[in-house]
């Protein structure tokens, strides 16, 4: 009997197009995500492209203004319902980007993810957005589908975001927090933000104390060099500090840049390079580390 996980991985590798726009939808888009292990419905809470980071590898083209500047929650609900029905009715499977995939992937919504063209926690009413998605998910009886927040972690200490996370917790929620560095210097170099590194670390720890989180880290080559041994050790230390402080890390996702990115000094790691880094992280932290090259 074929190994189903290998079959899924190779099927997911077929779809390279991660476009955040689909037909005439504004806020909701389908994407085959290897980190979601299947079909993910993205909810773009930042059509204005607002972000408090400016990562060297970011693929969002901020020279072109966003299509709309505000999130219309009624439209989000309508689009999400319509997309769920479209998926269930087999419509997605007929689309050119998805038609090479088997129906057990294109009809099975693994998660609904707050992500998109910026940082979702920068929206002023995140809790309301989480409530809206949780209600649609419940009404559509998507009991096994997760609600995922993909975040740079800078806003996890906001009261409204914390309320949103509690709503997500009650609805199979999961937080995927970004951690690309082990030291303040590397953090500033890669994520290019005025947010302090210790705030990110504190937010990850506090969030992980209340529910298990996923750490997502983009590793790459900068000026042709992968993360140094010292930086990798510091990165592992930060992970161990979260666990040592009472935080729970469900998984660590290590991935690399998928396509050419605007920063001329940024390039992708090979599969072998990424796996070598992952092996060190596994050994030093004892955590479940997965790579997505
Ligand atoms: S946090 Fe995400 S959206 Fe913001 S700059 Fe970094 S990669 Fe781009």
Short mmCIF file of C-alpha atoms and ligand atoms in Angstrom, two decimals:
data_model
loop_
_atom_site.label_atom_id
_atom_site.label_comp_id
_atom_site.label_asym_id
_atom_site.label_seq_id
_atom_site.Cartn_x
_atom_site.Cartn_y
_atom_site.Cartn_z
CA UNK A 1 0.00 0.00 0.00
CA UNK A 2 1.35 3.46 -0.94
CA UNK A 3 2.44 5.75 1.87
CA UNK A 4 -0.38 8.32 2.02
CA UNK A 5 1.85 11.03 3.51
CA UNK A 6 4.29 10.75 0.61
CA UNK A 7 1.40 10.87 -1.83
CA UNK A 8 0.04 14.03 -0.21
CA UNK A 9 3.48 15.68 -0.13
CA UNK A 10 4.09 15.05 -3.80
CA UNK A 11 0.59 16.19 -4.70
CA UNK A 12 1.04 19.39 -2.74
CA UNK A 13 4.34 20.04 -4.47
CA UNK A 14 2.42 20.20 -7.78
CA UNK A 15 0.85 23.54 -6.84
CA UNK A 16 3.44 26.31 -6.82
CA UNK A 17 1.03 29.22 -7.27
CA UNK A 18 0.29 30.77 -3.87
CA UNK A 19 -1.64 33.73 -5.24
CA UNK A 20 -3.72 35.62 -2.69
CA UNK A 21 -6.35 36.60 -5.25
CA UNK A 22 -9.07 34.36 -6.54
CA UNK A 23 -11.71 35.27 -9.12
CA UNK A 24 -13.64 38.30 -7.85
CA UNK A 25 -13.08 37.57 -4.17
CA UNK A 26 -11.47 40.38 -2.18
CA UNK A 27 -10.69 38.85 1.21
CA UNK A 28 -10.83 35.05 0.88
CA UNK A 29 -8.54 32.92 -1.29
CA UNK A 30 -7.80 29.19 -1.57
CA UNK A 31 -4.24 27.98 -1.38
CA UNK A 32 -2.64 24.57 -1.25
CA UNK A 33 -0.28 24.89 1.66
CA UNK A 34 2.30 22.31 2.55
CA UNK A 35 2.55 23.73 6.04
CA UNK A 36 -1.23 23.31 6.41
CA UNK A 37 -0.84 19.86 4.84
CA UNK A 38 -3.57 20.52 2.32
CA UNK A 39 -6.17 23.09 1.37
CA UNK A 40 -6.15 26.32 3.35
CA UNK A 41 -8.63 29.15 2.92
CA UNK A 42 -6.79 32.40 3.53
CA UNK A 43 -8.57 35.40 5.00
CA UNK A 44 -6.66 38.54 4.10
CA UNK A 45 -7.13 41.05 6.93
CA UNK A 46 -4.59 43.41 5.36
CA UNK A 47 -5.79 44.29 1.87
CA UNK A 48 -4.10 47.64 2.64
CA UNK A 49 -0.77 45.71 2.88
CA UNK A 50 -0.06 47.14 6.33
CA UNK A 51 2.71 45.43 8.31
CA UNK A 52 4.91 46.36 11.26
CA UNK A 53 7.79 44.28 9.83
CA UNK A 54 9.64 44.81 6.57
CA UNK A 55 11.22 41.37 6.14
CA UNK A 56 14.06 41.14 3.62
CA UNK A 57 12.28 38.20 1.99
CA UNK A 58 8.75 39.66 1.91
CA UNK A 59 6.92 38.93 -1.34
CA UNK A 60 4.26 41.62 -0.95
CA UNK A 61 4.79 44.39 -3.47
CA UNK A 62 4.09 47.54 -1.45
CA UNK A 63 4.90 49.83 -4.38
CA UNK A 64 1.42 48.95 -5.67
CA UNK A 65 -1.37 50.10 -3.30
CA UNK A 66 -3.83 47.52 -1.97
CA UNK A 67 -7.14 47.00 -3.78
CA UNK A 68 -9.20 48.14 -0.78
CA UNK A 69 -8.20 49.80 2.47
CA UNK A 70 -10.75 48.40 4.93
CA UNK A 71 -12.00 44.96 5.85
CA UNK A 72 -15.75 44.60 5.33
CA UNK A 73 -16.75 41.84 7.75
CA UNK A 74 -20.08 41.12 6.08
CA UNK A 75 -18.23 40.59 2.83
CA UNK A 76 -15.68 38.36 4.60
CA UNK A 77 -18.54 36.18 5.92
CA UNK A 78 -20.22 36.04 2.48
CA UNK A 79 -16.99 35.21 0.67
CA UNK A 80 -16.04 32.55 3.20
CA UNK A 81 -19.44 30.84 2.94
CA UNK A 82 -19.35 31.03 -0.86
CA UNK A 83 -15.80 29.61 -0.95
CA UNK A 84 -16.71 26.73 1.39
CA UNK A 85 -19.68 25.82 -0.81
CA UNK A 86 -17.55 26.13 -3.96
CA UNK A 87 -14.99 23.74 -2.46
CA UNK A 88 -17.64 21.28 -1.29
CA UNK A 89 -19.38 21.28 -4.67
CA UNK A 90 -16.12 20.34 -6.38
CA UNK A 91 -15.73 23.73 -8.10
CA UNK A 92 -12.17 24.20 -6.94
CA UNK A 93 -11.11 20.87 -8.41
CA UNK A 94 -12.02 22.18 -11.89
CA UNK A 95 -9.87 25.31 -11.59
CA UNK A 96 -6.62 25.23 -13.63
CA UNK A 97 -4.42 25.82 -10.56
CA UNK A 98 -5.96 22.88 -8.70
CA UNK A 99 -7.17 20.40 -11.31
CA UNK A 100 -4.14 18.10 -11.06
CA UNK A 101 -4.87 17.35 -7.42
CA UNK A 102 -7.02 14.51 -6.10
CA UNK A 103 -10.39 15.42 -4.61
CA UNK A 104 -9.39 14.34 -1.11
CA UNK A 105 -7.14 17.42 -1.14
CA UNK A 106 -9.29 19.92 -3.03
CA UNK A 107 -12.49 19.16 -1.07
CA UNK A 108 -10.95 18.94 2.40
CA UNK A 109 -10.49 22.32 4.08
CA UNK A 110 -7.64 21.84 6.55
CA UNK A 111 -7.70 25.33 7.92
CA UNK A 112 -8.99 28.85 7.58
CA UNK A 113 -5.98 31.10 8.05
CA UNK A 114 -5.70 34.77 8.91
CA UNK A 115 -2.80 35.77 6.72
CA UNK A 116 -2.42 37.72 3.52
CA UNK A 117 -0.71 40.92 2.50
CA UNK A 118 0.35 42.16 5.95
CA UNK A 119 0.17 41.51 9.69
CA UNK A 120 -3.35 40.39 10.74
CA UNK A 121 -3.02 41.58 14.35
CA UNK A 122 -2.69 45.18 13.17
CA UNK A 123 -6.41 45.31 12.46
CA UNK A 124 -8.33 47.22 15.17
CA UNK A 125 -11.07 44.56 15.55
CA UNK A 126 -9.27 41.24 15.35
CA UNK A 127 -11.60 39.65 17.92
CA UNK A 128 -14.62 40.53 15.79
CA UNK A 129 -12.92 38.97 12.74
CA UNK A 130 -12.14 35.79 14.72
CA UNK A 131 -15.78 35.67 15.88
CA UNK A 132 -17.06 36.04 12.31
CA UNK A 133 -14.88 33.21 11.01
CA UNK A 134 -15.72 30.97 13.99
CA UNK A 135 -19.46 31.51 13.36
CA UNK A 136 -19.21 30.63 9.67
CA UNK A 137 -17.09 27.57 10.48
CA UNK A 138 -19.62 26.39 13.07
CA UNK A 139 -22.62 27.03 10.78
CA UNK A 140 -20.92 25.10 7.98
CA UNK A 141 -20.12 22.26 10.40
CA UNK A 142 -16.40 22.37 9.68
CA UNK A 143 -15.64 20.87 13.08
CA UNK A 144 -12.22 19.48 12.18
CA UNK A 145 -11.04 22.58 10.32
CA UNK A 146 -8.62 24.75 12.30
CA UNK A 147 -8.61 28.54 12.45
CA UNK A 148 -4.98 29.60 12.14
CA UNK A 149 -3.45 32.98 12.89
CA UNK A 150 -0.22 33.47 10.95
CA UNK A 151 1.51 36.32 12.74
CA UNK A 152 4.81 38.11 13.29
CA UNK A 153 3.88 38.02 17.00
CA UNK A 154 4.27 41.79 17.52
CA UNK A 155 0.58 42.28 18.34
CA UNK A 156 -0.07 39.21 20.47
CA UNK A 157 -0.05 41.35 23.63
CA UNK A 158 -2.96 43.56 22.48
CA UNK A 159 -6.15 43.09 24.52
CA UNK A 160 -8.34 42.78 21.42
CA UNK A 161 -6.01 40.17 19.92
CA UNK A 162 -6.00 38.18 23.16
CA UNK A 163 -9.83 38.14 23.06
CA UNK A 164 -9.62 36.95 19.46
CA UNK A 165 -7.26 34.13 20.45
CA UNK A 166 -9.72 32.96 23.11
CA UNK A 167 -12.45 32.83 20.46
CA UNK A 168 -10.10 30.85 18.24
CA UNK A 169 -9.20 28.50 21.14
CA UNK A 170 -12.86 27.55 21.41
CA UNK A 171 -12.98 26.83 17.68
CA UNK A 172 -9.97 24.58 17.05
CA UNK A 173 -7.61 27.56 16.83
CA UNK A 174 -3.86 27.61 16.36
CA UNK A 175 -1.24 30.39 16.45
CA UNK A 176 1.71 30.23 14.07
CA UNK A 177 4.22 32.76 15.37
CA UNK A 178 7.19 33.97 13.36
CA UNK A 179 10.70 33.63 14.81
CA UNK A 180 13.43 34.11 12.21
CA UNK A 181 16.39 34.93 14.47
CA UNK A 182 18.10 34.19 17.74
CA UNK A 183 19.59 37.59 18.44
CA UNK A 184 18.35 41.17 18.30
CA UNK A 185 20.99 41.99 15.65
CA UNK A 186 19.86 39.23 13.28
CA UNK A 187 16.20 40.01 14.00
CA UNK A 188 16.74 43.65 12.97
CA UNK A 189 18.69 42.59 9.89
CA UNK A 190 16.07 40.10 8.68
CA UNK A 191 12.76 41.52 9.90
CA UNK A 192 13.72 45.23 9.68
CA UNK A 193 11.29 46.55 12.26
CA UNK A 194 11.21 49.05 15.10
CA UNK A 195 9.50 46.43 17.30
CA UNK A 196 11.89 45.18 19.97
CA UNK A 197 13.02 41.55 19.86
CA UNK A 198 12.28 41.05 23.55
CA UNK A 199 8.65 42.03 22.94
CA UNK A 200 8.37 39.33 20.25
CA UNK A 201 9.92 36.75 22.58
CA UNK A 202 7.71 37.76 25.50
CA UNK A 203 4.60 37.62 23.29
CA UNK A 204 5.50 34.15 22.01
CA UNK A 205 6.11 32.93 25.55
CA UNK A 206 2.90 34.40 26.99
CA UNK A 207 0.85 33.05 24.09
CA UNK A 208 2.47 29.61 24.37
CA UNK A 209 1.72 29.48 28.08
CA UNK A 210 -1.99 29.58 27.28
CA UNK A 211 -2.11 27.17 24.32
CA UNK A 212 0.41 25.16 22.28
CA UNK A 213 1.77 27.25 19.41
CA UNK A 214 3.59 26.57 16.16
CA UNK A 215 6.84 28.46 15.58
CA UNK A 216 7.41 29.31 11.92
CA UNK A 217 10.88 30.36 10.87
CA UNK A 218 12.03 31.39 7.42
CA UNK A 219 15.67 30.54 6.98
CA UNK A 220 17.62 31.67 3.93
CA UNK A 221 21.00 32.75 2.70
CA UNK A 222 21.92 36.39 3.17
CA UNK A 223 24.75 37.46 0.86
CA UNK A 224 25.20 33.79 0.02
CA UNK A 225 25.63 32.68 3.66
CA UNK A 226 23.17 30.54 5.64
CA UNK A 227 22.46 31.29 9.32
CA UNK A 228 25.75 31.15 11.26
CA UNK A 229 26.46 28.47 13.86
CA UNK A 230 26.33 31.08 16.64
CA UNK A 231 23.02 32.49 15.43
CA UNK A 232 21.55 29.00 15.12
CA UNK A 233 22.60 28.25 18.70
CA UNK A 234 21.02 31.50 19.88
CA UNK A 235 17.84 30.61 17.95
CA UNK A 236 17.72 27.22 19.68
CA UNK A 237 18.26 28.96 23.03
CA UNK A 238 15.25 31.23 22.38
CA UNK A 239 13.10 28.16 21.67
CA UNK A 240 14.36 26.49 24.84
CA UNK A 241 13.59 29.64 26.83
CA UNK A 242 9.97 29.51 25.67
CA UNK A 243 9.68 25.88 26.74
CA UNK A 244 11.64 26.49 29.95
CA UNK A 245 9.31 29.40 30.78
CA UNK A 246 6.26 27.15 30.64
CA UNK A 247 5.33 27.67 26.99
CA UNK A 248 4.24 24.79 24.79
CA UNK A 249 5.59 24.51 21.24
CA UNK A 250 3.61 22.01 19.23
CA UNK A 251 5.83 22.13 16.16
CA UNK A 252 8.60 24.17 14.59
CA UNK A 253 8.20 24.83 10.87
CA UNK A 254 11.41 25.67 9.05
CA UNK A 255 11.05 26.83 5.48
CA UNK A 256 12.94 28.91 2.97
CA UNK A 257 12.17 31.43 0.26
CA UNK A 258 10.14 29.83 -2.49
CA UNK A 259 10.61 32.26 -5.32
CA UNK A 260 12.93 35.14 -6.24
CA UNK A 261 12.35 37.94 -3.72
CA UNK A 262 12.94 41.69 -4.04
CA UNK A 263 16.05 41.71 -1.77
CA UNK A 264 19.02 41.06 -4.10
CA UNK A 265 21.11 39.55 -1.27
CA UNK A 266 18.47 36.93 -0.35
CA UNK A 267 18.53 33.40 -1.75
CA UNK A 268 16.97 30.07 -0.89
CA UNK A 269 18.54 27.20 1.00
CA UNK A 270 18.81 23.85 -0.70
CA UNK A 271 16.73 20.99 0.70
CA UNK A 272 19.90 19.49 2.22
CA UNK A 273 20.97 22.78 3.84
CA UNK A 274 17.55 23.30 5.37
CA UNK A 275 17.44 19.73 6.65
CA UNK A 276 20.92 20.11 8.21
CA UNK A 277 19.76 23.18 10.15
CA UNK A 278 16.59 21.33 11.19
CA UNK A 279 18.60 18.40 12.50
CA UNK A 280 20.62 20.73 14.72
CA UNK A 281 17.42 22.35 16.04
CA UNK A 282 15.93 18.92 16.76
CA UNK A 283 19.04 17.79 18.62
CA UNK A 284 19.43 20.98 20.65
CA UNK A 285 15.76 21.51 21.56
CA UNK A 286 14.09 18.09 21.37
CA UNK A 287 11.17 19.75 19.56
CA UNK A 288 9.15 18.44 16.60
CA UNK A 289 10.81 20.20 13.69
CA UNK A 290 9.43 20.00 10.14
CA UNK A 291 11.03 21.39 7.00
CA UNK A 292 9.26 22.78 3.96
CA UNK A 293 11.70 23.53 1.16
S1 LIG B 1 5.72 39.87 8.49
FE1 LIG B 1 4.99 38.91 6.61
S2 LIG B 1 3.86 40.53 5.49
FE2 LIG B 1 5.11 41.52 7.08
S3 LIG B 1 7.00 42.10 6.01
FE3 LIG B 1 7.34 40.09 6.97
S4 LIG B 1 6.83 38.59 5.38
FE4 LIG B 1 5.95 40.57 4.74
#
